[in-house]
Tab-separated table of C-alpha atoms and ligand atoms in Angstrom:
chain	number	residue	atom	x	y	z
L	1	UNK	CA	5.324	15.583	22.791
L	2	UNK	CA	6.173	14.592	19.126
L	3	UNK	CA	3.238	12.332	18.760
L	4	UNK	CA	0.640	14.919	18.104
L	5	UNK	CA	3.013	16.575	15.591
L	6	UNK	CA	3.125	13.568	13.901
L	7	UNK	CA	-0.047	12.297	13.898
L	8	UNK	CA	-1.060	15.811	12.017
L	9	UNK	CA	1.660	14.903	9.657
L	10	UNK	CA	0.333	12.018	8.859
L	11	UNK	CA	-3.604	13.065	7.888
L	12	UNK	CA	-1.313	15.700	5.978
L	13	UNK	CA	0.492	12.917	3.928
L	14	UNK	CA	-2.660	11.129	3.783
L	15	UNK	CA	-5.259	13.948	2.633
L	16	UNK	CA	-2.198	14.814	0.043
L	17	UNK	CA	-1.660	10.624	-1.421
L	18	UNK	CA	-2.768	10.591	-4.527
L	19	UNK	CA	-2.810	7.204	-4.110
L	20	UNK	CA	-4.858	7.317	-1.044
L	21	UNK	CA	-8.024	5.483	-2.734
L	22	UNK	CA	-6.968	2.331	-3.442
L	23	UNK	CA	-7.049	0.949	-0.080
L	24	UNK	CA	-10.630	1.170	-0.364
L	25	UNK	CA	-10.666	-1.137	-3.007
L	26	UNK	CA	-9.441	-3.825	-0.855
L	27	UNK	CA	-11.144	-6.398	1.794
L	28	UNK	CA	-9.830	-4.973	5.528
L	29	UNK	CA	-9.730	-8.018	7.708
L	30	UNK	CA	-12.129	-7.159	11.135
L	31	UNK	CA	-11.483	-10.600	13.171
L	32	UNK	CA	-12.733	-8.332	16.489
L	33	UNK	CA	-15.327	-6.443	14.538
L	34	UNK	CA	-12.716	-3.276	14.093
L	35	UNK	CA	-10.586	-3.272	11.022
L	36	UNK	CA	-7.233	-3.782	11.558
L	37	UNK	CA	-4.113	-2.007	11.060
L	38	UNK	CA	-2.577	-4.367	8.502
L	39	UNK	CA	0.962	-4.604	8.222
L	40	UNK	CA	1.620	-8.446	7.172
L	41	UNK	CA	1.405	-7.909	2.937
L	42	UNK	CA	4.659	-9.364	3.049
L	43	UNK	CA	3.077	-12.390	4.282
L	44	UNK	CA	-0.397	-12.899	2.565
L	45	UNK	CA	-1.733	-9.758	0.554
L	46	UNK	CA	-5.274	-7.990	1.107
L	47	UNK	CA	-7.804	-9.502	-0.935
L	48	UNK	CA	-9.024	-6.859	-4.204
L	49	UNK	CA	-12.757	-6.660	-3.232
L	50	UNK	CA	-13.177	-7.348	-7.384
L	51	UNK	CA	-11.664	-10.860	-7.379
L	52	UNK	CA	-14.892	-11.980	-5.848
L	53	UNK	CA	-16.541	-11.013	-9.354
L	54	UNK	CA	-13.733	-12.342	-11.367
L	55	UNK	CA	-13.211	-15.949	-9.607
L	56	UNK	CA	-17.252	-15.990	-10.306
L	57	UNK	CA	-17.579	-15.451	-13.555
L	58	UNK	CA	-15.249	-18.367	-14.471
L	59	UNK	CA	-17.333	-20.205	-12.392
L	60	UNK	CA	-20.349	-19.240	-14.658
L	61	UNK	CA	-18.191	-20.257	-17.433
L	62	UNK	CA	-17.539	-23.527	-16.422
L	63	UNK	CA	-21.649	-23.468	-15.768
L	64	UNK	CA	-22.916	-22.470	-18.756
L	65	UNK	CA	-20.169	-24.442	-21.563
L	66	UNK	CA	-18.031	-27.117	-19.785
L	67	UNK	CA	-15.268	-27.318	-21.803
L	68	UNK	CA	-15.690	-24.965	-24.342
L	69	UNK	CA	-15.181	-22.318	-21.571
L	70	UNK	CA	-11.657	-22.999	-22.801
L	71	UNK	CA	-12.319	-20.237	-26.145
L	72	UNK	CA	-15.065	-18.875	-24.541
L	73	UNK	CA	-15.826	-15.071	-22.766
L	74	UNK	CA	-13.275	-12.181	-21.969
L	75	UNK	CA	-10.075	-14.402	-21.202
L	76	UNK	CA	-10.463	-17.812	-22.416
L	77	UNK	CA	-9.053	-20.249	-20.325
L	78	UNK	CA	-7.067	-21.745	-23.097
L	79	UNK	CA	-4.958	-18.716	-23.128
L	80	UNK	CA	-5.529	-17.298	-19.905
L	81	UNK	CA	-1.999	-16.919	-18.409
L	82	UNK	CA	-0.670	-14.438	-21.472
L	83	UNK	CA	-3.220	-12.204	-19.632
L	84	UNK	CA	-1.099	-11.732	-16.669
L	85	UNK	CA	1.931	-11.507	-19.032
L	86	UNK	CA	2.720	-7.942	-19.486
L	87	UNK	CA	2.232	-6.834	-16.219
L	88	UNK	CA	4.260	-9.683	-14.690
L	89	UNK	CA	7.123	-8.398	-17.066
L	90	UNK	CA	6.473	-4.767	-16.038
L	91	UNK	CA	6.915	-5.863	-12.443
L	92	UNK	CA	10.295	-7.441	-13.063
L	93	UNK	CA	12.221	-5.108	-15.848
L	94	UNK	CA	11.397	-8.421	-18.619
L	95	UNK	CA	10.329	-9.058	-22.083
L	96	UNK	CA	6.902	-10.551	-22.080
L	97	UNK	CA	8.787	-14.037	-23.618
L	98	UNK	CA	10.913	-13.947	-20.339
L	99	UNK	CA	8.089	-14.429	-17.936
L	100	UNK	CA	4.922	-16.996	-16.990
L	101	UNK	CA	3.011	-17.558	-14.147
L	102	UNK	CA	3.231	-20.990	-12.836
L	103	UNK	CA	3.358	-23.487	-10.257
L	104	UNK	CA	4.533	-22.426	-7.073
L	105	UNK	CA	7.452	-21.209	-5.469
L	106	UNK	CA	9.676	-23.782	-4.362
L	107	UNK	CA	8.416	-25.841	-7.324
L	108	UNK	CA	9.848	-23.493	-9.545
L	109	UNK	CA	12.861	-23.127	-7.937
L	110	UNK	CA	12.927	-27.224	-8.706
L	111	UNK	CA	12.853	-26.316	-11.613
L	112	UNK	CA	14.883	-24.113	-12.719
L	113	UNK	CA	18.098	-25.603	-10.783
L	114	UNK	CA	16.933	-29.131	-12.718
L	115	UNK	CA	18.197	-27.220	-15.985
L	116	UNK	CA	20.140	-24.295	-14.307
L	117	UNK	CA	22.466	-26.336	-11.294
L	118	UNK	CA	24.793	-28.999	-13.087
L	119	UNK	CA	27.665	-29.329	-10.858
L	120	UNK	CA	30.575	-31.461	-13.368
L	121	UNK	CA	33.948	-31.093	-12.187
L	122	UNK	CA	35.414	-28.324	-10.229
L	123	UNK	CA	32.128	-25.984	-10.625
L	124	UNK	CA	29.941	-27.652	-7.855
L	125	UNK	CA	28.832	-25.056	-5.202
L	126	UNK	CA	26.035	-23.003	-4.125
L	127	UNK	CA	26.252	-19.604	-2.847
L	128	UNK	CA	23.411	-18.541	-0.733
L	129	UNK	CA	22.011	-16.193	2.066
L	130	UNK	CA	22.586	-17.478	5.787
L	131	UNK	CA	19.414	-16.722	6.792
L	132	UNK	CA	17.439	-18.176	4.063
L	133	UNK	CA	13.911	-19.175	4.020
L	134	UNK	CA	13.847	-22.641	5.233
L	135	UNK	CA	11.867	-23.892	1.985
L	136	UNK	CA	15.009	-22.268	0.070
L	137	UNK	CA	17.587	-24.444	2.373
L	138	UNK	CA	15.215	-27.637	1.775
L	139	UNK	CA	15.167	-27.002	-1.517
L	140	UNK	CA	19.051	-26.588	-1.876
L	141	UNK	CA	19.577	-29.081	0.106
L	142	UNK	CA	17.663	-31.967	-1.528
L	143	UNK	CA	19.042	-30.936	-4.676
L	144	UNK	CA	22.584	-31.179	-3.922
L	145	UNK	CA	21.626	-34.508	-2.704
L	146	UNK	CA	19.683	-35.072	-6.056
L	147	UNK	CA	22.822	-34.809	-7.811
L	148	UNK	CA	24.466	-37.241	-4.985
L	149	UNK	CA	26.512	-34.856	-3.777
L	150	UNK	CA	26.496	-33.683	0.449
L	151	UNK	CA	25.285	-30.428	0.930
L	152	UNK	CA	27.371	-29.231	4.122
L	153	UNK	CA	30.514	-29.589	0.841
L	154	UNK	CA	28.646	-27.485	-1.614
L	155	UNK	CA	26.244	-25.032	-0.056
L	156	UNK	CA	28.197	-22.147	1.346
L	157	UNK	CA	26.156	-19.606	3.369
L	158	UNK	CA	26.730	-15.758	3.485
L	159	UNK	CA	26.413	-14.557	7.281
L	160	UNK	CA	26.766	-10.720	8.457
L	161	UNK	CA	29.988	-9.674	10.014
L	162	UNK	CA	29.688	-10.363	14.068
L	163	UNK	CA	27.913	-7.341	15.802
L	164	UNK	CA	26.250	-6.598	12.149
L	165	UNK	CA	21.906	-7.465	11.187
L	166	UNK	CA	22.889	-7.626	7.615
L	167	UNK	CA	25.284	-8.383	4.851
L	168	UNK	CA	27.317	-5.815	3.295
L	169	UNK	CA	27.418	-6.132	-0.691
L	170	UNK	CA	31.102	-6.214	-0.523
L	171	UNK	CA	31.235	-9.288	1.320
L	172	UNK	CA	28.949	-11.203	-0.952
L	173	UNK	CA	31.256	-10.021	-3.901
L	174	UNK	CA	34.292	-11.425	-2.578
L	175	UNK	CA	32.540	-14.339	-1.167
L	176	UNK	CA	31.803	-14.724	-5.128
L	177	UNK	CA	35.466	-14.046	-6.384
L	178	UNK	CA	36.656	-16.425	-3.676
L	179	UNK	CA	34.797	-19.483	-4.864
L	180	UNK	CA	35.527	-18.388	-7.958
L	181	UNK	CA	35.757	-21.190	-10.893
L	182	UNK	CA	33.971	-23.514	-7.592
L	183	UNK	CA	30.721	-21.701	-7.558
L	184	UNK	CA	28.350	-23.013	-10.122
L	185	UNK	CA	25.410	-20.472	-8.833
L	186	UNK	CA	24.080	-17.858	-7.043
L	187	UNK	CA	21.119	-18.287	-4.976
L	188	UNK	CA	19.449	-15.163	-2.875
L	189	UNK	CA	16.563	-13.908	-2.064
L	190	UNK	CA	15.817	-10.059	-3.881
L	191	UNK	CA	14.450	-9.259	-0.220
L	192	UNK	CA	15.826	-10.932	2.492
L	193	UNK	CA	12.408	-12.525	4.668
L	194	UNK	CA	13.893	-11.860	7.744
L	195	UNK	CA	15.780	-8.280	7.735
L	196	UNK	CA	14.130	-6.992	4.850
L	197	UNK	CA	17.496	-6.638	3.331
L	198	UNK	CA	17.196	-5.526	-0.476
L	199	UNK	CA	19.992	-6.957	-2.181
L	200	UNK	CA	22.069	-5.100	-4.804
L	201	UNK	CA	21.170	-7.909	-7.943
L	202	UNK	CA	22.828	-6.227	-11.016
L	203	UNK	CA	25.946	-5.764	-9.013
L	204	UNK	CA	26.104	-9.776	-7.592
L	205	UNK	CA	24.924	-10.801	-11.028
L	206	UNK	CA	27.830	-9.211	-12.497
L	207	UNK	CA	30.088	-10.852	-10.286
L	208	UNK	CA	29.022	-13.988	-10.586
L	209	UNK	CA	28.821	-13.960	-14.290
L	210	UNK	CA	32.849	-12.923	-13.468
L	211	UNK	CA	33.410	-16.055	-12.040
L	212	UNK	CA	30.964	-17.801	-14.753
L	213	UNK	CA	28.812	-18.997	-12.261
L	214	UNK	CA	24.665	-18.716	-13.230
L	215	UNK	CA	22.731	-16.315	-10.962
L	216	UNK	CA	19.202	-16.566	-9.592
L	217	UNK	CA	16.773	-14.657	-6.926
L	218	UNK	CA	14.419	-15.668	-5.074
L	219	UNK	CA	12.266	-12.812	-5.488
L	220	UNK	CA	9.345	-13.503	-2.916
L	221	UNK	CA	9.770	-10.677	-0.889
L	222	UNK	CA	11.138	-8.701	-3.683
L	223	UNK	CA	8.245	-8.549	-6.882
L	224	UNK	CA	5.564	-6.403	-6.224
L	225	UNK	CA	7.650	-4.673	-3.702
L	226	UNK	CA	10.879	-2.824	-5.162
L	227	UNK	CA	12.013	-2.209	-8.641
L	228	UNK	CA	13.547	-5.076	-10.904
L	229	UNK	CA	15.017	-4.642	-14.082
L	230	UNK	CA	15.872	-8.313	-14.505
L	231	UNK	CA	16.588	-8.590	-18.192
L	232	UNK	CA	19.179	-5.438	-18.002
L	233	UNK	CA	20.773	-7.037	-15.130
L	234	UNK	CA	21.047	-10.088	-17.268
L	235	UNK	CA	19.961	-12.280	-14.318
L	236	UNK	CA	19.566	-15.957	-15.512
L	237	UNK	CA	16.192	-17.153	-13.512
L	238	UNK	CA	13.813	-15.781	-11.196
L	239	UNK	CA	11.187	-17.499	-9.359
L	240	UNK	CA	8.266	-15.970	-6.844
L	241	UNK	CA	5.188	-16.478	-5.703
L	242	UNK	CA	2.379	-13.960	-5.658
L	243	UNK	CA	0.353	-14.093	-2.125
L	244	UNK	CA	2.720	-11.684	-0.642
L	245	UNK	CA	3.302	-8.116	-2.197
L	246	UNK	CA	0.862	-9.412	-5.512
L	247	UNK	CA	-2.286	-9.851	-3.300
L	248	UNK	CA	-3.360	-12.711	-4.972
L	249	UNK	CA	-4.559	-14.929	-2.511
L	250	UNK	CA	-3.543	-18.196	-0.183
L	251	UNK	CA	-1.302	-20.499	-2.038
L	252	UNK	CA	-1.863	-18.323	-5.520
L	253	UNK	CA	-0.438	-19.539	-9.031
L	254	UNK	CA	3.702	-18.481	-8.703
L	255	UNK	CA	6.098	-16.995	-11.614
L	256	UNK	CA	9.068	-17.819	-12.933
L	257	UNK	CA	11.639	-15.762	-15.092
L	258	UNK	CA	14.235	-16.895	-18.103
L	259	UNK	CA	16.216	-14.864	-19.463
L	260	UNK	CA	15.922	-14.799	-23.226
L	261	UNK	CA	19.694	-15.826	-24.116
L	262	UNK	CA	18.500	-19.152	-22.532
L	263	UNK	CA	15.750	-18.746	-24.369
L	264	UNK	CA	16.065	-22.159	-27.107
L	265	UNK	CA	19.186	-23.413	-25.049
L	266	UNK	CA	17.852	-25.071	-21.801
L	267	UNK	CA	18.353	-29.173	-22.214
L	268	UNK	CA	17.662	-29.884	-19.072
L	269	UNK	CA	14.462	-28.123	-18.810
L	270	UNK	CA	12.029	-30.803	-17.468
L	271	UNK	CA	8.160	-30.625	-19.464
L	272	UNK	CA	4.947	-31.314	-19.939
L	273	UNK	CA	2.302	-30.817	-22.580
L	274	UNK	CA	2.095	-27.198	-21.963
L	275	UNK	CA	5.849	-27.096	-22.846
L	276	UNK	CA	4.613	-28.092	-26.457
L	277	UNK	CA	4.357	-24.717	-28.256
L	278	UNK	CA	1.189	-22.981	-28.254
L	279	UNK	CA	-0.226	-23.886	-31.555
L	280	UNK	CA	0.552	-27.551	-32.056
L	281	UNK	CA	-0.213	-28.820	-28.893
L	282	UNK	CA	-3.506	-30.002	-29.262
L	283	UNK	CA	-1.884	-32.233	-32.488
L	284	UNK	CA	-0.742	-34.310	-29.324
L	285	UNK	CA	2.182	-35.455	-31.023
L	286	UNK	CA	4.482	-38.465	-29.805
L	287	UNK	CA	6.920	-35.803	-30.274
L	288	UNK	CA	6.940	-32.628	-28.447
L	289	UNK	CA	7.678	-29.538	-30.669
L	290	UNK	CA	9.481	-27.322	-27.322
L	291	UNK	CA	8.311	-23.495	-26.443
L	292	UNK	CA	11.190	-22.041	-26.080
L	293	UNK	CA	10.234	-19.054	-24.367
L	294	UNK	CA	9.290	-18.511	-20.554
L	295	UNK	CA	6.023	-19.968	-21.650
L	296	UNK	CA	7.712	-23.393	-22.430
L	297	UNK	CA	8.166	-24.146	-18.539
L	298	UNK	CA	4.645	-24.259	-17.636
L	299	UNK	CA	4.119	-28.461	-17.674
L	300	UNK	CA	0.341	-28.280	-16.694
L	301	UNK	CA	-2.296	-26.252	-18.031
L	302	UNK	CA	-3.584	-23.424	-16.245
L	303	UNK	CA	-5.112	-23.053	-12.496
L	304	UNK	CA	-7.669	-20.272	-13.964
L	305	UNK	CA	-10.255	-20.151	-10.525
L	306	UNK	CA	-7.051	-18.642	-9.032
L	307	UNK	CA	-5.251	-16.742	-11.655
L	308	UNK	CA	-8.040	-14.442	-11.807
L	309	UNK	CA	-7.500	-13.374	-8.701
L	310	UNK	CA	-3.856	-12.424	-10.047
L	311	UNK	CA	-5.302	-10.499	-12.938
L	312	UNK	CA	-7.379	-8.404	-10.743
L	313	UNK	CA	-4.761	-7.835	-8.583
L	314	UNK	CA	-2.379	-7.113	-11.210
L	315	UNK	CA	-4.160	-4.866	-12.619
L	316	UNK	CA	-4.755	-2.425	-9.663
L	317	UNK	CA	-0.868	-2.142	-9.592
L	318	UNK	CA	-1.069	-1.289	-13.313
L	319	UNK	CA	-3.977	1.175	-12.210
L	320	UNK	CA	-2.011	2.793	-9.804
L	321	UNK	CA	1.428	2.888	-11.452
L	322	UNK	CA	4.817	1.636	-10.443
L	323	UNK	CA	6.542	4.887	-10.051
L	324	UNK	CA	4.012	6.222	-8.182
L	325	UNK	CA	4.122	2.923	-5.715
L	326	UNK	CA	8.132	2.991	-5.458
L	327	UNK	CA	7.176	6.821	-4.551
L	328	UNK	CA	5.017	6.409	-1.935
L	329	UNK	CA	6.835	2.981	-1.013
L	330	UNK	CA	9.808	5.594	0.273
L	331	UNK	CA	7.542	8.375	1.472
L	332	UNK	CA	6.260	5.288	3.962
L	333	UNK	CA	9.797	4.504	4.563
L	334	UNK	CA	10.812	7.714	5.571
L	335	UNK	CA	7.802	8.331	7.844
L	336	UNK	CA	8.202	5.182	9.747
L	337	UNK	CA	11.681	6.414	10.425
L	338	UNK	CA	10.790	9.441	11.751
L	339	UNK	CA	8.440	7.784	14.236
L	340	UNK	CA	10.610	5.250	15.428
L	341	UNK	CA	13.207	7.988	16.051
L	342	UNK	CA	10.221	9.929	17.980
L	343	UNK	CA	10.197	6.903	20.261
L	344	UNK	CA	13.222	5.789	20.847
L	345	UNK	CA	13.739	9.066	21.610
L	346	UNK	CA	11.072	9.090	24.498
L	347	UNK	CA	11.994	5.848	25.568
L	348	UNK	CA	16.048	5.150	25.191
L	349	UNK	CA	15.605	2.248	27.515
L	350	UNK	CA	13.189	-0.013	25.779
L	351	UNK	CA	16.006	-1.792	23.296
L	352	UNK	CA	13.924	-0.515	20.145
L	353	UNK	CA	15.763	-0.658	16.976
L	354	UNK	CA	15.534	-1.848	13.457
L	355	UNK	CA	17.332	-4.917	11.405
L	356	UNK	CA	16.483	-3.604	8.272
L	357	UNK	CA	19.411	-1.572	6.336
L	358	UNK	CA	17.896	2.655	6.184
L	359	UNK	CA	19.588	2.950	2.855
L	360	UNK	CA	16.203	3.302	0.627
L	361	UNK	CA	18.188	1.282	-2.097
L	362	UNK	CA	18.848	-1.598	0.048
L	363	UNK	CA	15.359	-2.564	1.765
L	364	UNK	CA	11.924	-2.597	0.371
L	365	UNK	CA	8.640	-2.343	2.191
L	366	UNK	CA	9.313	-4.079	5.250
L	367	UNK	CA	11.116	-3.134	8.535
L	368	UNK	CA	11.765	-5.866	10.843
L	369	UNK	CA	11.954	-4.256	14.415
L	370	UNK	CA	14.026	-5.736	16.999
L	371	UNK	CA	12.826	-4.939	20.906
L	372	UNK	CA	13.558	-5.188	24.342
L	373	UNK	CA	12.721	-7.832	26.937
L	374	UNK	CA	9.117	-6.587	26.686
L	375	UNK	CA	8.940	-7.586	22.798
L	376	UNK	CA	6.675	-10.619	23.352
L	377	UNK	CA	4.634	-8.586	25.583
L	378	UNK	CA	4.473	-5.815	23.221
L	379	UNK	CA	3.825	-7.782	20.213
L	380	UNK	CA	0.468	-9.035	21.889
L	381	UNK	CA	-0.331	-5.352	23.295
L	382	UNK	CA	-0.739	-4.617	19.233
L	383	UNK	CA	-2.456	-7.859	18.314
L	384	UNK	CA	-5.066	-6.723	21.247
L	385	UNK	CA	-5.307	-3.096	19.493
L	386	UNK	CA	-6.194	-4.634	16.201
L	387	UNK	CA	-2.697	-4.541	14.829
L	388	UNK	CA	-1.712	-7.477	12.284
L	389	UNK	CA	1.845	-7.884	12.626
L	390	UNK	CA	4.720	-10.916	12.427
L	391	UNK	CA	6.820	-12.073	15.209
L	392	UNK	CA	9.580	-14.029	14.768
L	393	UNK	CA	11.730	-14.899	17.822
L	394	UNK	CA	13.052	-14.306	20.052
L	395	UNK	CA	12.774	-10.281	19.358
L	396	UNK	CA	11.773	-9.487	16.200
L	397	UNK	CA	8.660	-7.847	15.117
L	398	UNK	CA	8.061	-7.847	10.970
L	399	UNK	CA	5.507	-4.856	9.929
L	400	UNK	CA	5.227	-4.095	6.083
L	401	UNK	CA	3.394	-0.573	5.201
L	402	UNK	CA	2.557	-1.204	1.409
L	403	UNK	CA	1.761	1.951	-0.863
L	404	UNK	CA	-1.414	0.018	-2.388
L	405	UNK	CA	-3.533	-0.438	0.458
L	406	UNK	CA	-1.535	1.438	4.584
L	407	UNK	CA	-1.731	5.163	4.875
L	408	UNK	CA	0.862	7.249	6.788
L	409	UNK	CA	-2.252	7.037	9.669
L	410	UNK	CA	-1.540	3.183	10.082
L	411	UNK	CA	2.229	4.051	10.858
L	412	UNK	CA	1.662	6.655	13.309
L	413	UNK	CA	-1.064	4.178	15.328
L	414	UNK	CA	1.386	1.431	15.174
L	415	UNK	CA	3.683	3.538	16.848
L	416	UNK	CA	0.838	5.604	18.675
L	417	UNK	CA	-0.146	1.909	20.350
L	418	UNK	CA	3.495	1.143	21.055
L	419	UNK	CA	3.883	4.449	23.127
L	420	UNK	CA	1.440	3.474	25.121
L	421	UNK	CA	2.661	0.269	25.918
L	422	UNK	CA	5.728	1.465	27.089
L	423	UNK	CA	4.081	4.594	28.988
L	424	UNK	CA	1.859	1.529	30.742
L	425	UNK	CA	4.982	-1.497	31.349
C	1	LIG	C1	7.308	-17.042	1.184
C	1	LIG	C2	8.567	-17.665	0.738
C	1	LIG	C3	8.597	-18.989	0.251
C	1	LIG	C4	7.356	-19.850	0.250
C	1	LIG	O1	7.405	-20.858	-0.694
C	1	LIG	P1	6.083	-21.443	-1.381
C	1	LIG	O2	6.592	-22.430	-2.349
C	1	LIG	O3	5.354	-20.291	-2.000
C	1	LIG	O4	5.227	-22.052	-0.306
C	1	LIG	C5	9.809	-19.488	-0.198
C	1	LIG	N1	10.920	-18.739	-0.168
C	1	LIG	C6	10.929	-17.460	0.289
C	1	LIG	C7	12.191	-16.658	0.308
C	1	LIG	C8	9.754	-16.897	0.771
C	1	LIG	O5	9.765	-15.657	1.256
């Protein structure tokens, strides 16, 4: 029986994690009284027990001096977002100037394409994954439209070969030189939502940089998760939001990314008084004197109740080290593997398999399991046994070990409680 094997291996990984700890630091969600075996950060992060403290001493800020909490205390709310700055840039391979937390996701997105899609002429199309997040297709969509233009003519969708989960990088680089001097940008995700595909960025960049399209990610599923070097890989614009992999809460303030050759050349950028640089803004000019860094497309000033949650959580990642989560992200990887392998080994019969490419350089956290006839059945056999997980029909279940918070011991129950759904069906 493998399973006892492996569930030594995994106190053995566990006792020897250096990064072991840090799941203590974090609020364990106990709907039935029993904490669970969390595997959805690629859907909402843990809560960091500290942004309790944090989001309350703004609020004793905004107690104790109104408006003037705007230069007052530790991180004055006047300048609150640079705060978040560095690590944000860490987390995606940027300059400092090339980042700022904003908005939200599909906001961003907006824009971005406002300055960054500007079909004229030939150069009209979009090139994006087939199995996009619907928010990304809305979004596409009602910008083509925007521009009164039909998206089923300009939105051209990547799909895997038949009998394939996922896309092969090939594909999407001739799909690029195809459409050629057609394809005004690139639009993907870093991390695929559904197959947990990790897409090969500096490579499509390049290409479509060939065909002098702009290229842009999506990087949702991607920041907090694997590594980015966005400013080598000379990637226009980024956009993500930060509930997922950056643990900072329901609906939390999002990011965006410009590359610093826009930086100073981006006419179409829409703005706001926060687009006014920094130390004139306040003059409240008739005339707006632009920020042309990152900085420049924030419009609004800044939600600070819920960017604190961000700089606690951002911090923990800075505590624990990148390296050392990309590390254990891998060691999780692997383990997982060898579990599922265990199983499907023990049960051949049960349709148990995996959507997610193996290739540690082309998938993240996430796996996104496919199963049998029994999936539905299974999926609420591990809800019942205090397992959070994601189904998505008709046969897929999502589960997302992340090296800040799930031991090796989470993996080896998740697959502990699927063996003995199977031994009982
Ligand atoms: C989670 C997710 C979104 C969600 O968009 P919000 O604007 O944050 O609500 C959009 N796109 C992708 C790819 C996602 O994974």
């Amino acid at each position: 029986m493998p399973t006892e094997a492996l569930r030594k291996k995994a106190q053995q990984l566990d006792s020897e994690d250096p990064l072991a700890d840090f799941r203590n630091r974090f609020e364990w969600p106990q709907p039935k009284g029993v904490p669970s075996i969390y595997f959805t950060g690629n859907s909402l992060g843990l809560m960091p027990k500290a942004v309790r403290k944090a989001i309350q001493e703004e609020l004793d800020l905004w107690a104790s001096f109104g408006v003037e909490g705007h230069f007052e205390g530790p991180h004055p709310w006047y300048s609150y977002h640079q705060d978040l700055k560095p690590a944000l840039a860490e987390l995606c391979g940027a300059m400092e100037e090339e980042v700022t937390p904003m908005g939200s996701l599909t906001q961003n997105l907006h824009f971005l394409l406002a300055n960054f899609y500007r079909p004229q002429g030939k150069r009209t199309k979009i090139l994006c994954e087939g199995s996009s997040f619907p928010s990304d297709f809305y979004m596409l969509d009602s910008q083509v439209r925007w521009h009164n233009r039909k998206a089923e003519h300009e939105i051209v969708e990547l799909h895997p070969r038949k009998g394939e989960t996922f896309l092969r990088t090939q594909d999407i680089l001739s799909q690029i030189e195809a459409l050629g001097e057609e394809l005004a940008l690139v639009l993907m995700g870093g991390v695929n939502y559904l197959t947990g595909q990790r897409f090969q960025m500096q490579e499509i960049t390049e290409a479509g940089h060939k065909v002098g399209a702009i290229v842009g990610f999506d990087l949702a599923h991607a920041m907090g998760n694997v590594p980015l070097m966005l400013h080598n890989w000379n990637v226009d614009f980024a956009a993500w939001c930060t509930y997922k992999y950056l643990n900072s809460g329901p609906g939390a303030t999002a990011g965006l990314f410009v590359h610093k050759k826009h930086h100073g050349n981006t006419p179409y950028r829409l703005e706001g008084w926060w687009s006014n640089k920094a130390n004139n803004r306040f003059k409240m000019e008739r005339k707006i004197d632009p920020e042309t860094s990152a900085d420049g497309w924030q419009l609004s000033n800044a939600p600070v109740m819920n960017m604190a949650a961000q700089r606690v959580s951002l911090a923990l990642f800075q505590e624990a080290g990148l390296d050392n989560l990309h590390k254990k992200r891998e060691a999780l990887n692997l383990f997982l593997f060898e579990n599922l392998e265990a199983l499907k080994a023990l049960f051949p019969n049960e349709g148990l398999g995996s959507l997610t490419p193996d290739d540690l350089n082309h998938r993240g956290c996430q796996t996104s399991l496919v199963c049998g006839e029994n999936g539905r059945a299974l999926f609420e056999f591990l809800e019942s046994n205090h397992v959070v997980a994601d189904w998505r029909w008709p046969n897929v279940i999502r589960v997302a070990p992340v090296p800040l918070y799930n031991s090796f011991s989470d993996i080896w129950s998740f697959f502990d409680i699927t063996r003995r759904f199977f031994v009982s069906s």
